[in-house]
């Protein structure tokens, strides 16, 4: 096997985690490669484990989080817009002022959670670093 991750793992087995290697030519299979050295004789055993189903489940989870976040964003924006208009409405019945303010606070909290999910989704997809924006109080209080 000449995969760069595997070669790097062989060069530094103690320093790196066992690689997950994609084999697209063999039905898009994923293998977890682990090298085990016995203490007594120093012999090495190479263990290959098929983790294709785990890789597919992880991919489905990432796709679901990304899609759900995007789908929640639009209706939440509409709800927040109406609540913003209502909270500033001078003709709003006094009994509704506090419930509308609370709904507005909760919609802002939900918007922050959706933004955090979108950021996590972006990071997983592109392997980048988190933005320097402040995490929402909703995310920090979880």
PDB file of N, CA, C and O in Angstrom, residues 88-133:
ATOM      1  N   UNK A  88     -41.859  46.347  18.701  1.00  0.00           N
ATOM      2  CA  UNK A  88     -41.801  47.808  18.575  1.00  0.00           C
ATOM      3  C   UNK A  88     -43.169  48.432  18.270  1.00  0.00           C
ATOM      4  O   UNK A  88     -43.271  49.649  18.117  1.00  0.00           O
ATOM      5  N   UNK A  89     -44.196  47.635  18.191  1.00  0.00           N
ATOM      6  CA  UNK A  89     -45.545  48.116  17.861  1.00  0.00           C
ATOM      7  C   UNK A  89     -46.159  48.834  19.068  1.00  0.00           C
ATOM      8  O   UNK A  89     -46.369  48.228  20.118  1.00  0.00           O
ATOM      9  N   UNK A  90     -46.444  50.144  18.916  1.00  0.00           N
ATOM     10  CA  UNK A  90     -47.002  50.884  20.061  1.00  0.00           C
ATOM     11  C   UNK A  90     -48.424  50.433  20.425  1.00  0.00           C
ATOM     12  O   UNK A  90     -48.830  50.546  21.573  1.00  0.00           O
ATOM     13  N   UNK A  91     -49.154  49.896  19.484  1.00  0.00           N
ATOM     14  CA  UNK A  91     -50.529  49.477  19.752  1.00  0.00           C
ATOM     15  C   UNK A  91     -50.650  48.077  20.324  1.00  0.00           C
ATOM     16  O   UNK A  91     -51.767  47.576  20.510  1.00  0.00           O
ATOM     17  N   UNK A  92     -49.542  47.430  20.613  1.00  0.00           N
ATOM     18  CA  UNK A  92     -49.577  46.059  21.138  1.00  0.00           C
ATOM     19  C   UNK A  92     -50.150  46.059  22.549  1.00  0.00           C
ATOM     20  O   UNK A  92     -49.760  46.864  23.387  1.00  0.00           O
ATOM     21  N   UNK A  93     -51.095  45.168  22.789  1.00  0.00           N
ATOM     22  CA  UNK A  93     -51.716  45.030  24.106  1.00  0.00           C
ATOM     23  C   UNK A  93     -50.637  44.797  25.159  1.00  0.00           C
ATOM     24  O   UNK A  93     -49.698  44.026  24.943  1.00  0.00           O
ATOM     25  N   UNK A  94     -50.767  45.433  26.311  1.00  0.00           N
ATOM     26  CA  UNK A  94     -49.760  45.352  27.374  1.00  0.00           C
ATOM     27  C   UNK A  94     -49.540  43.908  27.841  1.00  0.00           C
ATOM     28  O   UNK A  94     -48.427  43.535  28.224  1.00  0.00           O
ATOM     29  N   UNK A  95     -50.559  43.090  27.795  1.00  0.00           N
ATOM     30  CA  UNK A  95     -50.440  41.699  28.211  1.00  0.00           C
ATOM     31  C   UNK A  95     -49.573  40.860  27.273  1.00  0.00           C
ATOM     32  O   UNK A  95     -49.092  39.793  27.648  1.00  0.00           O
ATOM     33  N   UNK A  96     -49.373  41.347  26.052  1.00  0.00           N
ATOM     34  CA  UNK A  96     -48.576  40.614  25.065  1.00  0.00           C
ATOM     35  C   UNK A  96     -47.137  41.097  24.983  1.00  0.00           C
ATOM     36  O   UNK A  96     -46.293  40.457  24.357  1.00  0.00           O
ATOM     37  N   UNK A  97     -46.828  42.234  25.591  1.00  0.00           N
ATOM     38  CA  UNK A  97     -45.472  42.789  25.458  1.00  0.00           C
ATOM     39  C   UNK A  97     -44.394  41.823  25.965  1.00  0.00           C
ATOM     40  O   UNK A  97     -43.422  41.572  25.272  1.00  0.00           O
ATOM     41  N   UNK A  98     -44.557  41.329  27.179  1.00  0.00           N
ATOM     42  CA  UNK A  98     -43.526  40.437  27.732  1.00  0.00           C
ATOM     43  C   UNK A  98     -43.466  39.102  26.984  1.00  0.00           C
ATOM     44  O   UNK A  98     -42.373  38.633  26.677  1.00  0.00           O
ATOM     45  N   UNK A  99     -44.590  38.444  26.636  1.00  0.00           N
ATOM     46  CA  UNK A  99     -44.485  37.214  25.849  1.00  0.00           C
ATOM     47  C   UNK A  99     -43.807  37.418  24.493  1.00  0.00           C
ATOM     48  O   UNK A  99     -43.011  36.581  24.056  1.00  0.00           O
ATOM     49  N   UNK A 100     -44.070  38.549  23.843  1.00  0.00           N
ATOM     50  CA  UNK A 100     -43.434  38.821  22.548  1.00  0.00           C
ATOM     51  C   UNK A 100     -41.941  39.049  22.743  1.00  0.00           C
ATOM     52  O   UNK A 100     -41.126  38.557  21.951  1.00  0.00           O
ATOM     53  N   UNK A 101     -41.561  39.743  23.795  1.00  0.00           N
ATOM     54  CA  UNK A 101     -40.122  39.935  24.080  1.00  0.00           C
ATOM     55  C   UNK A 101     -39.436  38.587  24.325  1.00  0.00           C
ATOM     56  O   UNK A 101     -38.322  38.357  23.857  1.00  0.00           O
ATOM     57  N   UNK A 102     -40.112  37.707  25.092  1.00  0.00           N
ATOM     58  CA  UNK A 102     -39.531  36.391  25.371  1.00  0.00           C
ATOM     59  C   UNK A 102     -39.425  35.572  24.086  1.00  0.00           C
ATOM     60  O   UNK A 102     -38.423  34.895  23.852  1.00  0.00           O
ATOM     61  N   UNK A 103     -40.445  35.617  23.237  1.00  0.00           N
ATOM     62  CA  UNK A 103     -40.377  34.904  21.950  1.00  0.00           C
ATOM     63  C   UNK A 103     -39.229  35.439  21.114  1.00  0.00           C
ATOM     64  O   UNK A 103     -38.510  34.671  20.459  1.00  0.00           O
ATOM     65  N   UNK A 104     -39.037  36.754  21.154  1.00  0.00           N
ATOM     66  CA  UNK A 104     -37.936  37.361  20.392  1.00  0.00           C
ATOM     67  C   UNK A 104     -36.586  36.889  20.925  1.00  0.00           C
ATOM     68  O   UNK A 104     -35.684  36.549  20.151  1.00  0.00           O
ATOM     69  N   UNK A 105     -36.431  36.846  22.270  1.00  0.00           N
ATOM     70  CA  UNK A 105     -35.182  36.357  22.874  1.00  0.00           C
ATOM     71  C   UNK A 105     -34.927  34.903  22.468  1.00  0.00           C
ATOM     72  O   UNK A 105     -33.810  34.527  22.119  1.00  0.00           O
ATOM     73  N   UNK A 106     -35.978  34.096  22.512  1.00  0.00           N
ATOM     74  CA  UNK A 106     -35.816  32.679  22.169  1.00  0.00           C
ATOM     75  C   UNK A 106     -35.514  32.486  20.680  1.00  0.00           C
ATOM     76  O   UNK A 106     -34.745  31.600  20.310  1.00  0.00           O
ATOM     77  N   UNK A 107     -36.113  33.317  19.830  1.00  0.00           N
ATOM     78  CA  UNK A 107     -35.805  33.196  18.398  1.00  0.00           C
ATOM     79  C   UNK A 107     -34.366  33.615  18.124  1.00  0.00           C
ATOM     80  O   UNK A 107     -33.690  33.015  17.286  1.00  0.00           O
ATOM     81  N   UNK A 108     -33.857  34.607  18.854  1.00  0.00           N
ATOM     82  CA  UNK A 108     -32.451  34.998  18.718  1.00  0.00           C
ATOM     83  C   UNK A 108     -31.537  33.877  19.203  1.00  0.00           C
ATOM     84  O   UNK A 108     -30.503  33.602  18.598  1.00  0.00           O
ATOM     85  N   UNK A 109     -31.932  33.219  20.272  1.00  0.00           N
ATOM     86  CA  UNK A 109     -31.160  32.079  20.776  1.00  0.00           C
ATOM     87  C   UNK A 109     -31.132  30.962  19.735  1.00  0.00           C
ATOM     88  O   UNK A 109     -30.080  30.383  19.460  1.00  0.00           O
ATOM     89  N   UNK A 110     -32.275  30.669  19.146  1.00  0.00           N
ATOM     90  CA  UNK A 110     -32.341  29.633  18.112  1.00  0.00           C
ATOM     91  C   UNK A 110     -31.508  30.025  16.902  1.00  0.00           C
ATOM     92  O   UNK A 110     -30.829  29.185  16.315  1.00  0.00           O
ATOM     93  N   UNK A 111     -31.546  31.297  16.528  1.00  0.00           N
ATOM     94  CA  UNK A 111     -30.742  31.759  15.393  1.00  0.00           C
ATOM     95  C   UNK A 111     -29.252  31.560  15.679  1.00  0.00           C
ATOM     96  O   UNK A 111     -28.495  31.142  14.806  1.00  0.00           O
ATOM     97  N   UNK A 112     -28.838  31.821  16.922  1.00  0.00           N
ATOM     98  CA  UNK A 112     -27.443  31.599  17.306  1.00  0.00           C
ATOM     99  C   UNK A 112     -27.056  30.134  17.223  1.00  0.00           C
ATOM    100  O   UNK A 112     -25.967  29.789  16.770  1.00  0.00           O
ATOM    101  N   UNK A 113     -27.958  29.250  17.649  1.00  0.00           N
ATOM    102  CA  UNK A 113     -27.688  27.811  17.580  1.00  0.00           C
ATOM    103  C   UNK A 113     -27.550  27.371  16.130  1.00  0.00           C
ATOM    104  O   UNK A 113     -26.645  26.614  15.775  1.00  0.00           O
ATOM    105  N   UNK A 114     -28.454  27.862  15.263  1.00  0.00           N
ATOM    106  CA  UNK A 114     -28.388  27.516  13.833  1.00  0.00           C
ATOM    107  C   UNK A 114     -27.081  28.027  13.237  1.00  0.00           C
ATOM    108  O   UNK A 114     -26.418  27.320  12.473  1.00  0.00           O
ATOM    109  N   UNK A 115     -26.681  29.242  13.597  1.00  0.00           N
ATOM    110  CA  UNK A 115     -25.411  29.788  13.102  1.00  0.00           C
ATOM    111  C   UNK A 115     -24.232  28.928  13.557  1.00  0.00           C
ATOM    112  O   UNK A 115     -23.309  28.667  12.782  1.00  0.00           O
ATOM    113  N   UNK A 116     -24.269  28.477  14.802  1.00  0.00           N
ATOM    114  CA  UNK A 116     -23.198  27.614  15.304  1.00  0.00           C
ATOM    115  C   UNK A 116     -23.170  26.290  14.551  1.00  0.00           C
ATOM    116  O   UNK A 116     -22.095  25.781  14.207  1.00  0.00           O
ATOM    117  N   UNK A 117     -24.336  25.721  14.278  1.00  0.00           N
ATOM    118  CA  UNK A 117     -24.400  24.474  13.504  1.00  0.00           C
ATOM    119  C   UNK A 117     -23.853  24.674  12.096  1.00  0.00           C
ATOM    120  O   UNK A 117     -23.138  23.818  11.573  1.00  0.00           O
ATOM    121  N   UNK A 118     -24.192  25.798  11.484  1.00  0.00           N
ATOM    122  CA  UNK A 118     -23.673  26.088  10.143  1.00  0.00           C
ATOM    123  C   UNK A 118     -22.156  26.246  10.167  1.00  0.00           C
ATOM    124  O   UNK A 118     -21.456  25.769   9.263  1.00  0.00           O
ATOM    125  N   UNK A 119     -21.644  26.892  11.201  1.00  0.00           N
ATOM    126  CA  UNK A 119     -20.190  27.062  11.331  1.00  0.00           C
ATOM    127  C   UNK A 119     -19.504  25.704  11.513  1.00  0.00           C
ATOM    128  O   UNK A 119     -18.496  25.421  10.879  1.00  0.00           O
ATOM    129  N   UNK A 120     -20.065  24.861  12.378  1.00  0.00           N
ATOM    130  CA  UNK A 120     -19.499  23.526  12.573  1.00  0.00           C
ATOM    131  C   UNK A 120     -19.545  22.712  11.288  1.00  0.00           C
ATOM    132  O   UNK A 120     -18.608  21.995  10.954  1.00  0.00           O
ATOM    133  N   UNK A 121     -20.632  22.845  10.568  1.00  0.00           N
ATOM    134  CA  UNK A 121     -20.790  22.136   9.302  1.00  0.00           C
ATOM    135  C   UNK A 121     -19.732  22.597   8.299  1.00  0.00           C
ATOM    136  O   UNK A 121     -19.113  21.795   7.609  1.00  0.00           O
ATOM    137  N   UNK A 122     -19.500  23.901   8.249  1.00  0.00           N
ATOM    138  CA  UNK A 122     -18.492  24.457   7.351  1.00  0.00           C
ATOM    139  C   UNK A 122     -17.101  23.955   7.734  1.00  0.00           C
ATOM    140  O   UNK A 122     -16.301  23.571   6.879  1.00  0.00           O
ATOM    141  N   UNK A 123     -16.825  23.923   9.030  1.00  0.00           N
ATOM    142  CA  UNK A 123     -15.524  23.443   9.498  1.00  0.00           C
ATOM    143  C   UNK A 123     -15.309  21.977   9.142  1.00  0.00           C
ATOM    144  O   UNK A 123     -14.222  21.589   8.716  1.00  0.00           O
ATOM    145  N   UNK A 124     -16.339  21.162   9.334  1.00  0.00           N
ATOM    146  CA  UNK A 124     -16.213  19.744   9.001  1.00  0.00           C
ATOM    147  C   UNK A 124     -16.017  19.540   7.510  1.00  0.00           C
ATOM    148  O   UNK A 124     -15.266  18.678   7.086  1.00  0.00           O
ATOM    149  N   UNK A 125     -16.688  20.345   6.710  1.00  0.00           N
ATOM    150  CA  UNK A 125     -16.609  20.183   5.261  1.00  0.00           C
ATOM    151  C   UNK A 125     -15.264  20.637   4.702  1.00  0.00           C
ATOM    152  O   UNK A 125     -14.748  20.038   3.765  1.00  0.00           O
ATOM    153  N   UNK A 126     -14.705  21.693   5.281  1.00  0.00           N
ATOM    154  CA  UNK A 126     -13.498  22.280   4.701  1.00  0.00           C
ATOM    155  C   UNK A 126     -12.268  22.154   5.582  1.00  0.00           C
ATOM    156  O   UNK A 126     -11.188  22.577   5.196  1.00  0.00           O
ATOM    157  N   UNK A 127     -12.425  21.629   6.785  1.00  0.00           N
ATOM    158  CA  UNK A 127     -11.272  21.440   7.664  1.00  0.00           C
ATOM    159  C   UNK A 127     -10.609  22.734   8.072  1.00  0.00           C
ATOM    160  O   UNK A 127      -9.429  22.759   8.364  1.00  0.00           O
ATOM    161  N   UNK A 128     -11.378  23.813   8.114  1.00  0.00           N
ATOM    162  CA  UNK A 128     -10.810  25.108   8.471  1.00  0.00           C
ATOM    163  C   UNK A 128     -10.841  25.356   9.960  1.00  0.00           C
ATOM    164  O   UNK A 128     -11.160  24.486  10.759  1.00  0.00           O
ATOM    165  N   UNK A 129     -10.496  26.586  10.341  1.00  0.00           N
ATOM    166  CA  UNK A 129     -10.520  26.984  11.736  1.00  0.00           C
ATOM    167  C   UNK A 129     -11.795  27.758  12.002  1.00  0.00           C
ATOM    168  O   UNK A 129     -12.379  28.350  11.103  1.00  0.00           O
ATOM    169  N   UNK A 130     -12.195  27.776  13.257  1.00  0.00           N
ATOM    170  CA  UNK A 130     -13.395  28.509  13.650  1.00  0.00           C
ATOM    171  C   UNK A 130     -13.160  29.998  13.464  1.00  0.00           C
ATOM    172  O   UNK A 130     -12.047  30.489  13.612  1.00  0.00           O
ATOM    173  N   UNK A 131     -14.238  30.697  13.143  1.00  0.00           N
ATOM    174  CA  UNK A 131     -14.121  32.139  13.008  1.00  0.00           C
ATOM    175  C   UNK A 131     -13.892  32.736  14.385  1.00  0.00           C
ATOM    176  O   UNK A 131     -14.125  32.101  15.414  1.00  0.00           O
ATOM    177  N   UNK A 132     -13.473  33.986  14.418  1.00  0.00           N
ATOM    178  CA  UNK A 132     -13.179  34.624  15.692  1.00  0.00           C
ATOM    179  C   UNK A 132     -14.416  35.261  16.306  1.00  0.00           C
ATOM    180  O   UNK A 132     -14.323  35.871  17.349  1.00  0.00           O
ATOM    181  N   UNK A 133     -15.570  35.079  15.683  1.00  0.00           N
ATOM    182  CA  UNK A 133     -16.786  35.653  16.252  1.00  0.00           C
ATOM    183  C   UNK A 133     -17.072  34.989  17.585  1.00  0.00           C
ATOM    184  O   UNK A 133     -16.696  33.863  17.823  1.00  0.00           O
TER     185      UNK A 133
END
